[in-house]
Coordinates of C-alpha atoms in Angstrom, one line a residue:
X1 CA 58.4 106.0 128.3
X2 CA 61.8 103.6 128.9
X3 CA 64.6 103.7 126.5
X4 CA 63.8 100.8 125.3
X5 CA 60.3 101.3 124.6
X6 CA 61.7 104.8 122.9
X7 CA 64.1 102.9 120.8
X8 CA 61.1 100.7 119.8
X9 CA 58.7 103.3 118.7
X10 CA 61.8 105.0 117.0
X11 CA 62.4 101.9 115.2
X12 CA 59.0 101.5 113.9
X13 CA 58.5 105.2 113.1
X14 CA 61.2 105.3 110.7
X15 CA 60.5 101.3 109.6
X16 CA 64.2 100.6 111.8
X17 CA 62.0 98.0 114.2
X18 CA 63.6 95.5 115.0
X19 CA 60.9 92.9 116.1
X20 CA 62.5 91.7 119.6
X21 CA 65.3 90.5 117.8
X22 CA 68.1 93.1 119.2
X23 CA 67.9 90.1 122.4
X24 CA 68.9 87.9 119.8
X25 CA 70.8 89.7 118.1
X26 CA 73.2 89.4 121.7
X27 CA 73.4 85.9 121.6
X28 CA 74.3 85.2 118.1
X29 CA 76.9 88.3 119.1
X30 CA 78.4 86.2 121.8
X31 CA 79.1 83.1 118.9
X32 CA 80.1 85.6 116.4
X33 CA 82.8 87.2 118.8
X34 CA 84.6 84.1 119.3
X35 CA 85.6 83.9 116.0
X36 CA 86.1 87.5 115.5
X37 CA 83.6 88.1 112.6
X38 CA 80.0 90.4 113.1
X39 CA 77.7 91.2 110.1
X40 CA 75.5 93.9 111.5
X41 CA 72.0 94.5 109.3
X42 CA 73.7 94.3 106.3
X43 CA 76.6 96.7 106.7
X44 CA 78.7 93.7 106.1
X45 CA 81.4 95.0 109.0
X46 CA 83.6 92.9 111.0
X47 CA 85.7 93.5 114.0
X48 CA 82.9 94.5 116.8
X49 CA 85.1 94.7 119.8
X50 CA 82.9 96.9 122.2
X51 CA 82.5 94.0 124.5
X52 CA 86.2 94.4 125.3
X53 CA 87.5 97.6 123.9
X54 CA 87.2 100.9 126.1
X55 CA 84.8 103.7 125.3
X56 CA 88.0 105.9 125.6
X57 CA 90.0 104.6 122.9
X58 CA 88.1 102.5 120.2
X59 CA 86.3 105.4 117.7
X60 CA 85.4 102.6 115.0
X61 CA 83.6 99.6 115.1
X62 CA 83.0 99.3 111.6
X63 CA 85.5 98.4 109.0
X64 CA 83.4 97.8 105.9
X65 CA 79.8 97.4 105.1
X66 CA 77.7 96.0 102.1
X67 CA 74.2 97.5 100.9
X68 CA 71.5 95.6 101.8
X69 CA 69.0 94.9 98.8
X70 CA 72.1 96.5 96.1
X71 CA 75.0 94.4 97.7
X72 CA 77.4 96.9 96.8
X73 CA 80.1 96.5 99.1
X74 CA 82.1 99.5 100.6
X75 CA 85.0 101.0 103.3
X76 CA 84.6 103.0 106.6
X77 CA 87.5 105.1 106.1
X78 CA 87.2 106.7 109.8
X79 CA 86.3 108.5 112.3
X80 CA 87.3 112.6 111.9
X81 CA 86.5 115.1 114.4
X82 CA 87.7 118.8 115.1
X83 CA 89.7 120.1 117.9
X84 CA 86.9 120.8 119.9
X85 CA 85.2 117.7 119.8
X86 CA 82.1 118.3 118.9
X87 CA 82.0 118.1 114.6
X88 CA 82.4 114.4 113.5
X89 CA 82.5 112.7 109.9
X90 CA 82.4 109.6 109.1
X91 CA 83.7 109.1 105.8
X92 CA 82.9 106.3 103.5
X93 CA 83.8 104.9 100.0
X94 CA 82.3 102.6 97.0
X95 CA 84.6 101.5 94.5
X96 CA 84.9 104.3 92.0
X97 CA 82.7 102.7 89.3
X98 CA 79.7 101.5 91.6
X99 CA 76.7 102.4 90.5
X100 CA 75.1 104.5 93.4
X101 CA 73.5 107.8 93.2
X102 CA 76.0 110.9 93.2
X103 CA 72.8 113.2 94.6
X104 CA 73.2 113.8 98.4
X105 CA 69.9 114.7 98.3
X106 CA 69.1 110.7 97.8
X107 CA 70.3 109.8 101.1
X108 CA 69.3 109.8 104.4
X109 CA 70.4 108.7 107.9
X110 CA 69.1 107.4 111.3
X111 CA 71.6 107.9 114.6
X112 CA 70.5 106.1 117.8
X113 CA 72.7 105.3 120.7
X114 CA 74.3 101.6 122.1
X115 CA 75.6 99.9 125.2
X116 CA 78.5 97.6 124.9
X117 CA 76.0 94.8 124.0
X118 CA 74.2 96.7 120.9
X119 CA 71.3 97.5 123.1
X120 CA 69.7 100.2 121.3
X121 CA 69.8 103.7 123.8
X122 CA 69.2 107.3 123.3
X123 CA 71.6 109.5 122.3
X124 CA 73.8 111.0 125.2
X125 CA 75.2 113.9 123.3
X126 CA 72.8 116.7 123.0
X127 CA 71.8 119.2 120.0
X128 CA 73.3 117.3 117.2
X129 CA 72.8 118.5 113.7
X130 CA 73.5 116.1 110.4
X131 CA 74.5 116.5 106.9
X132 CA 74.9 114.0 104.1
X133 CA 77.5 115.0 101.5
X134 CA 78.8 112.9 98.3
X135 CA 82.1 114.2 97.2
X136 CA 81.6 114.3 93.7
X137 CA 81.8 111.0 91.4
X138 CA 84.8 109.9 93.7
X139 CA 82.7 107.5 95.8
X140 CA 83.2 108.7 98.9
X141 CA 79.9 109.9 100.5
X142 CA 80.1 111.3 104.5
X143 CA 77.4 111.7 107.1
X144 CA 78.9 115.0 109.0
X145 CA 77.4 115.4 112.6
X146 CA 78.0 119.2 114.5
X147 CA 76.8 118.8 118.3
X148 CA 75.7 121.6 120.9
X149 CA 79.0 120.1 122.9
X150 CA 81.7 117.4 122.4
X151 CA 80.4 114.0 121.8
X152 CA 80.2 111.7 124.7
X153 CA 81.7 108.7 125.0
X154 CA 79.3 106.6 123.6
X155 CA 79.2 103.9 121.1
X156 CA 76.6 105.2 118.2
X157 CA 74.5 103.2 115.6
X158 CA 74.2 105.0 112.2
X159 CA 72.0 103.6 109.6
X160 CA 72.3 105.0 106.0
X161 CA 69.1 104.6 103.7
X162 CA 69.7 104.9 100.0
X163 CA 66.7 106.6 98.4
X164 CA 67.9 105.8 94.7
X165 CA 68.7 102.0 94.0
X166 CA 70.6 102.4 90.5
X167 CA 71.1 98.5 90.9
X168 CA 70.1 95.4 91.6
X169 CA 71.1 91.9 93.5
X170 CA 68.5 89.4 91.8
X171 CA 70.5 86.8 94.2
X172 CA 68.3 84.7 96.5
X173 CA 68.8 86.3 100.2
X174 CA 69.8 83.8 102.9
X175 CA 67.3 84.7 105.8
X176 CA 69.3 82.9 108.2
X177 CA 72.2 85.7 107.4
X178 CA 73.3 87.9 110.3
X179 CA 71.4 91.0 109.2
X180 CA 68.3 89.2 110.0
X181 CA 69.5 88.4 113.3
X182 CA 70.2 91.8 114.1
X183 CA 66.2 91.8 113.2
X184 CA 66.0 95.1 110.9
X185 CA 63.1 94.4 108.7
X186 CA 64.0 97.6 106.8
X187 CA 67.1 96.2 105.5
X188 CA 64.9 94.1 103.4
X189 CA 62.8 96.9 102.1
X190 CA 65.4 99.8 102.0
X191 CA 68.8 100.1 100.5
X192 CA 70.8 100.8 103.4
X193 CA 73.7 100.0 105.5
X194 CA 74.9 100.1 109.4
X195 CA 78.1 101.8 110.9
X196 CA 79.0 101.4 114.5
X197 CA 81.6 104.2 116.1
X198 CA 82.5 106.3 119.1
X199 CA 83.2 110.2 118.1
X200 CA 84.0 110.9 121.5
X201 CA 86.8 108.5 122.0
X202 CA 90.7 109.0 121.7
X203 CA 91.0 107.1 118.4
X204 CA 89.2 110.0 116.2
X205 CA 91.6 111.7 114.0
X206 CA 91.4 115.3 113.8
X207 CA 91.5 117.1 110.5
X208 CA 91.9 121.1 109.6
X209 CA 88.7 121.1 107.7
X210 CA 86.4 120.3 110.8
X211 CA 87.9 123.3 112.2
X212 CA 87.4 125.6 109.8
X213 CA 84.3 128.2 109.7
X214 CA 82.5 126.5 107.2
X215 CA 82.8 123.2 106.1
X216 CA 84.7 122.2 102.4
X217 CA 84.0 119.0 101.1
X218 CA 87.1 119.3 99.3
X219 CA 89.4 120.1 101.7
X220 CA 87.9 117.1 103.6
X221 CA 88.6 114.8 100.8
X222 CA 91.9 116.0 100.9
X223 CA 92.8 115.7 104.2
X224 CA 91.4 112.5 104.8
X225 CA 92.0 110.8 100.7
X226 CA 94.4 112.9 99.1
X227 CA 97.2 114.0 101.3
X228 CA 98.6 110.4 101.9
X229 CA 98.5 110.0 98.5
X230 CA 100.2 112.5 97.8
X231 CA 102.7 112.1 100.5
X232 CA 103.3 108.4 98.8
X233 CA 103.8 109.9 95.5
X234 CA 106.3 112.7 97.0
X235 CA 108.5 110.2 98.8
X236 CA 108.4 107.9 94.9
X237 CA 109.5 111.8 92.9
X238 CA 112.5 111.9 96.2
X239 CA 113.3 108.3 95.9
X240 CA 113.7 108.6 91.7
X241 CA 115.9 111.7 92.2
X242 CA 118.0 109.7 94.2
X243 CA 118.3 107.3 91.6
X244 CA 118.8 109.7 89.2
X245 CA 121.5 110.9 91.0
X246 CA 123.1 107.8 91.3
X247 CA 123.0 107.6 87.3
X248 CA 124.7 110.7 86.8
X249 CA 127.2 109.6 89.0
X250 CA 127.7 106.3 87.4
X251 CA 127.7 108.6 84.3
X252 CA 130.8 110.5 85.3
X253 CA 132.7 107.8 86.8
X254 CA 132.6 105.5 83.6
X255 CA 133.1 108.3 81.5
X256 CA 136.3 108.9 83.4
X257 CA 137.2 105.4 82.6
X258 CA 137.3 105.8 78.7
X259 CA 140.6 108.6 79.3
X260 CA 142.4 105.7 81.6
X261 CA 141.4 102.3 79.8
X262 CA 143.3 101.5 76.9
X263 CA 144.8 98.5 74.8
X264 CA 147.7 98.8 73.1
X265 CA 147.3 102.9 73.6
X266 CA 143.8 102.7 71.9
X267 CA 141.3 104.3 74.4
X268 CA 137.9 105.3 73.7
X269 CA 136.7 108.8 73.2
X270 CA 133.8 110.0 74.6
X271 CA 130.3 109.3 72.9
X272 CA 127.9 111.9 71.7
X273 CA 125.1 112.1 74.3
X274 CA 121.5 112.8 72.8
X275 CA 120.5 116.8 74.0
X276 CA 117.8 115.4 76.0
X277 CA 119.6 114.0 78.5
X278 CA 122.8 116.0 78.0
X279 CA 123.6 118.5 80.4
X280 CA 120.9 116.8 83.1
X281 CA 121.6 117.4 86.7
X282 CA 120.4 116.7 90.0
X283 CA 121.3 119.4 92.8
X284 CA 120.1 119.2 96.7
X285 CA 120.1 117.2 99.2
X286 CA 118.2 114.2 100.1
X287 CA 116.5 114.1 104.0
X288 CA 118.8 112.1 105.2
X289 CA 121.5 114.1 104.2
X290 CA 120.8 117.6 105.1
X291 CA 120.7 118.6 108.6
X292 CA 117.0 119.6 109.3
X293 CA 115.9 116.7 107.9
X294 CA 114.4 118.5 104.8
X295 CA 114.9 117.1 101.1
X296 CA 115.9 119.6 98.6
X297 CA 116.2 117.7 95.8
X298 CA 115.6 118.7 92.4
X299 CA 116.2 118.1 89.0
X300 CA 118.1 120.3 86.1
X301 CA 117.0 119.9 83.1
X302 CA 116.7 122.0 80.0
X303 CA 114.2 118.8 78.4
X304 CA 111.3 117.2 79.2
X305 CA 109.5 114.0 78.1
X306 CA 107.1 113.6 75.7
X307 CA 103.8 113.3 77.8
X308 CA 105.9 114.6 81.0
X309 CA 106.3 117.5 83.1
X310 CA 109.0 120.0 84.6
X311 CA 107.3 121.9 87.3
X312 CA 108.3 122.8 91.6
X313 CA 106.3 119.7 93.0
X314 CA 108.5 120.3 96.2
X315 CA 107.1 124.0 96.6
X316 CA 103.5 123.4 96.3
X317 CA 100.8 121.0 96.5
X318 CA 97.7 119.1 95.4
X319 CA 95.2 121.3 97.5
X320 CA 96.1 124.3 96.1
X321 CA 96.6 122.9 93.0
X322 CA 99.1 122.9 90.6
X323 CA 97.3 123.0 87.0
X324 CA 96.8 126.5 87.2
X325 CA 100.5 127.6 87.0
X326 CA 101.2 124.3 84.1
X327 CA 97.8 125.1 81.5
X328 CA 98.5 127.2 79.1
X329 CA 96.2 130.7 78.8
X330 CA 93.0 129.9 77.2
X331 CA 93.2 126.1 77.4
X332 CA 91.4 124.6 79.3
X333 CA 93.5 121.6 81.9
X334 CA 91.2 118.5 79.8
X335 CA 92.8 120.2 76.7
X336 CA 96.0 120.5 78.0
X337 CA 96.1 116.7 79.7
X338 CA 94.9 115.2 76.9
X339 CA 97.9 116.8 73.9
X340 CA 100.1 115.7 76.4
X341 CA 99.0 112.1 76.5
X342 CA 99.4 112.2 72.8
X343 CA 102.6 113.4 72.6
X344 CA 105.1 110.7 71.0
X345 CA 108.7 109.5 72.0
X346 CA 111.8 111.3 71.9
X347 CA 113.5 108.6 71.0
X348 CA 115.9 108.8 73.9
X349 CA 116.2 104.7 74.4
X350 CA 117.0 104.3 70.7
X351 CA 119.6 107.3 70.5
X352 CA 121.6 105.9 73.2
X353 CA 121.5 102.8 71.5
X354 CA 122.9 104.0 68.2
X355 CA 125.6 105.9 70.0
X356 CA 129.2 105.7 68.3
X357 CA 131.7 104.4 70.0
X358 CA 135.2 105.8 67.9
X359 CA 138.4 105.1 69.8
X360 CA 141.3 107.2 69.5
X361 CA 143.0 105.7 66.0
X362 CA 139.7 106.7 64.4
X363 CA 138.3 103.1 64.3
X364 CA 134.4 102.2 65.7
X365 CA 134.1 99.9 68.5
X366 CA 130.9 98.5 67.0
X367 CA 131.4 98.2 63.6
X368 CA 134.9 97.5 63.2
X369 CA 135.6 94.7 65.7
X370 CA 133.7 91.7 66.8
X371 CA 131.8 91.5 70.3
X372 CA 133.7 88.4 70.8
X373 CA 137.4 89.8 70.5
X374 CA 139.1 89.2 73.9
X375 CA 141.5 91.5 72.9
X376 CA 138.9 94.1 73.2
X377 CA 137.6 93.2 76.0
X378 CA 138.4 96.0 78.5
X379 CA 137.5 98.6 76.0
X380 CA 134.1 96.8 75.4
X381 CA 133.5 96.4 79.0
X382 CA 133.7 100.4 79.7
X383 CA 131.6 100.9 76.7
X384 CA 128.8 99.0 77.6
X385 CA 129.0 99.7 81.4
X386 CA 128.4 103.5 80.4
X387 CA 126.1 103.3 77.7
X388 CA 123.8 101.0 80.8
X389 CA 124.5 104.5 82.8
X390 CA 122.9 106.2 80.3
X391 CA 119.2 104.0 79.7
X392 CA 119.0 103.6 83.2
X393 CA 118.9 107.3 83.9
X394 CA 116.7 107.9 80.8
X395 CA 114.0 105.3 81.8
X396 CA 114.4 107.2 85.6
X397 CA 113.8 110.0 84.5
X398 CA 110.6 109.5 82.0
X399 CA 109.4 107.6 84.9
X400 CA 109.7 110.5 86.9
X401 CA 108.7 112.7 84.6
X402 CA 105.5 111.4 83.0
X403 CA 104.5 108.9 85.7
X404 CA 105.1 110.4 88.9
X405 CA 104.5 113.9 87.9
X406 CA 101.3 113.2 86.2
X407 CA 100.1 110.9 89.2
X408 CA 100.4 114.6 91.2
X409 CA 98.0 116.2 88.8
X410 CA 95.4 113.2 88.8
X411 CA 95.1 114.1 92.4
X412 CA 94.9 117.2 91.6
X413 CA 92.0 116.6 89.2
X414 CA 90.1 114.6 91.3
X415 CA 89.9 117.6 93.8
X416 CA 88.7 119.5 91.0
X417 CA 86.2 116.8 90.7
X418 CA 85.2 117.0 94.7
X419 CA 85.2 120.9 94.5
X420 CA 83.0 121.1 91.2
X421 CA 80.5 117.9 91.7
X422 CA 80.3 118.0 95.1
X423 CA 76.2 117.5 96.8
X424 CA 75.0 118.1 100.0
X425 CA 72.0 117.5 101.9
X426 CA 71.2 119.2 105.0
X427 CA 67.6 120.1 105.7
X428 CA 65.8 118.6 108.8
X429 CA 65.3 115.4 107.3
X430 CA 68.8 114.1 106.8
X431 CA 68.8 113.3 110.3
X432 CA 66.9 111.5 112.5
X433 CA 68.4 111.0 116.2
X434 CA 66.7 108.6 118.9
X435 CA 66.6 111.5 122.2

């Protein structure tokens, strides 16, 4: 039996047939190609290139897909393989809230091989094994392949069934559509969608958790999802300490100014600053400044905002977690996350606003002269410059505090989510390969 007559008694076995319409499938290919825009059976993905890419570089083919009886549209994240060569995932994601099944054990996959003209061919690279895994109610799902040998270079056709439809598209399907073309008639009667990629070319990305003994969902999510963003949100807590530093600094020099700016020998002597902001300090270096490159800055502070947190972001990290060391013993983190949402202002904003401003004869700036008095001018001018200094590092510093820190410990609660709710499926039925 011929690889093509293989590829159509696979199709039909599994209800993948295409009914002779792979041939013109090619054609429509060769229109869609010219404006750079492919549909394959309703995966929804553009940007094809195969034709004109290399088999050495190019390890996705697939940018997005949509469902084809749900229409829930979705993202190819990428192609991740070990150091060896011979584990791939390809990792995908629904919006958070789409309603698809969080059971691995509801999906299932079909992998047959393709020229450079989506001519369906038998796999090259021998003894491969699959697994289906959703990590947890994230929406990222991953079909996880583990081969006798590194992957050839070869351009693969993945089709992902959905068992469990928890939706439906009651819109009228145009059969004219590109899906057709491609001439899958089990798009019509299975939820499913199409990914075309090359594990054996340059372009995968290797990540730590392929190489480990036994495979962690979690750490997967994290190295592919969560460590970018928490690299984002570590170079946002750097940039803020900057800025706070620049505050304090601002801080200083104005308050210098109140000892050396006087009219008619009146100066202005130094406000009472609210204790929450008080004795703040920002010590280190920033990357740029030390000379390995390394950021050391941190923050001093005997206070922390209402709804914030004071904790060693810079020594740690989302994967191993940093709740543990925050919750208090016998609480559980919910508990814990949720007083500190309702925690209520300090009041910082409205302390520095009420500030007095008594010069050095005993009389108030505020209350005892008028905005508009020239005479006052200088005096005024210092006042206000520094009391700026002050809300400016206050609002950097919530910001900091109860933004940016807390947007560390989502992550880290969304890897709580992966590690607890986490499914797999990986008997002998999960995968079907075209030999």
């Amino acid at each position: 039996m011929g690889i093509k007559d293989k590829a159509l008694a696979f199709g039909k076995r599994f209800k993948l047939d295409s009914h002779h319409a792979i041939e013109r499938f090619g054609v429509f290919f060769g229109v869609f190609a010219l404006t750079g825009v492919v549909v394959i059976g309703g995966s929804g993905a553009s940007a094809l290139k195969a034709n004109s890419d290399s088999l050495s570089h190019t390890a996705l083919y697939t940018q997005q897909f949509t469902t084809s009886k749900t229409s829930l549209k979705g993202d190819v994240d990428g192609v991740y393989t070990n150091e060896q060569g011979s584990k791939a995932l390809v990792m995908m994601h629904f919006p958070a809230n789409a309603p698809i099944s969080y059971s691995a054990a509801d999906y299932q996959a079909f992998l047959l091989g393709s020229d450079k003209n989506l001519n369906s061919q038998t796999v090259k690279t021998s003894g491969i094994r699959g697994s289906f895994y959703v990590f947890g109610s994230t929406g990222y799902v991953g079909v996880l392949l583990d081969a006798d040998r590194p992957f050839a270079e070869q351009v693969l056709n993945l089709t992902v069934r959905a068992n469990a439809e928890l939706s439906h598209d009651e819109r009228k399907q145009d059969k004219g559509r590109a899906d057709e073309l491609a001439g899958d008639a089990s798009f019509d009667k299975y939820d499913q969608w199409r990914v075309f990629f090359n594990p054996g070319a340059e372009e995968t990305t290797e990540i730590p958790a392929l190489d480990a003994v036994n495979f962690d969902p979690a750490q997967a999510y994290y190295d592919i999802v969560l460590r970018k963003e928490e690299e984002t949100t570590r170079q946002e807590l750097d940039h803020k300490l900057i800025a706070m530093r620049a505050n304090l600094a601002q801080i200083q020099a104005y308050t210098s100014d109140l000892e050396t700016t006087k009219v008619d020998g009146v100066f202005l002597r130094p406000p009472s600053v609210p204790e929450a902001i008080a004795d703040d300090a920002v010590t280190g270096s920033s990357a740029s400044e030390s000379q390995d490159g390394v950021a050391t800055l941190a923050l001093e502070t005997e206070h922390t905002v209402p709804g914030g947190f004071d904790f060693d972001w810079r020594g740690g990290n989302v994967y191993d977690g940093y709740l543990d060391d925050l919750v208090p013993s016998g609480q559980s983190y919910v508990e814990f996350l949720t007083k500190k949402r309702a925690e209520g202002s300090d009041g910082v904003s409205q302390q520095i606003s009420n500030m007095q401003w008594i010069l050095s004869d005993g009389s108030n700036l505020r209350s005892d002269y008028q905005s508009s008095d020239v005479t006052m001018r200088p005096l005024t001018n210092v006042m206000n410059n520094l009391s700026q200094a002050y809300q400016g590092y206050a609002k950097t510093k919530s910001e900091y505090q109860s933004d940016l820190l807390l947007g560390l410990l989502r992550l880290d609660v969304k890897l709580r989510d992966v590690q607890s709710n986490s499914s797999v499926r990986d008997d002998s039925g999960v995968l079907t390969t075209l030999y």
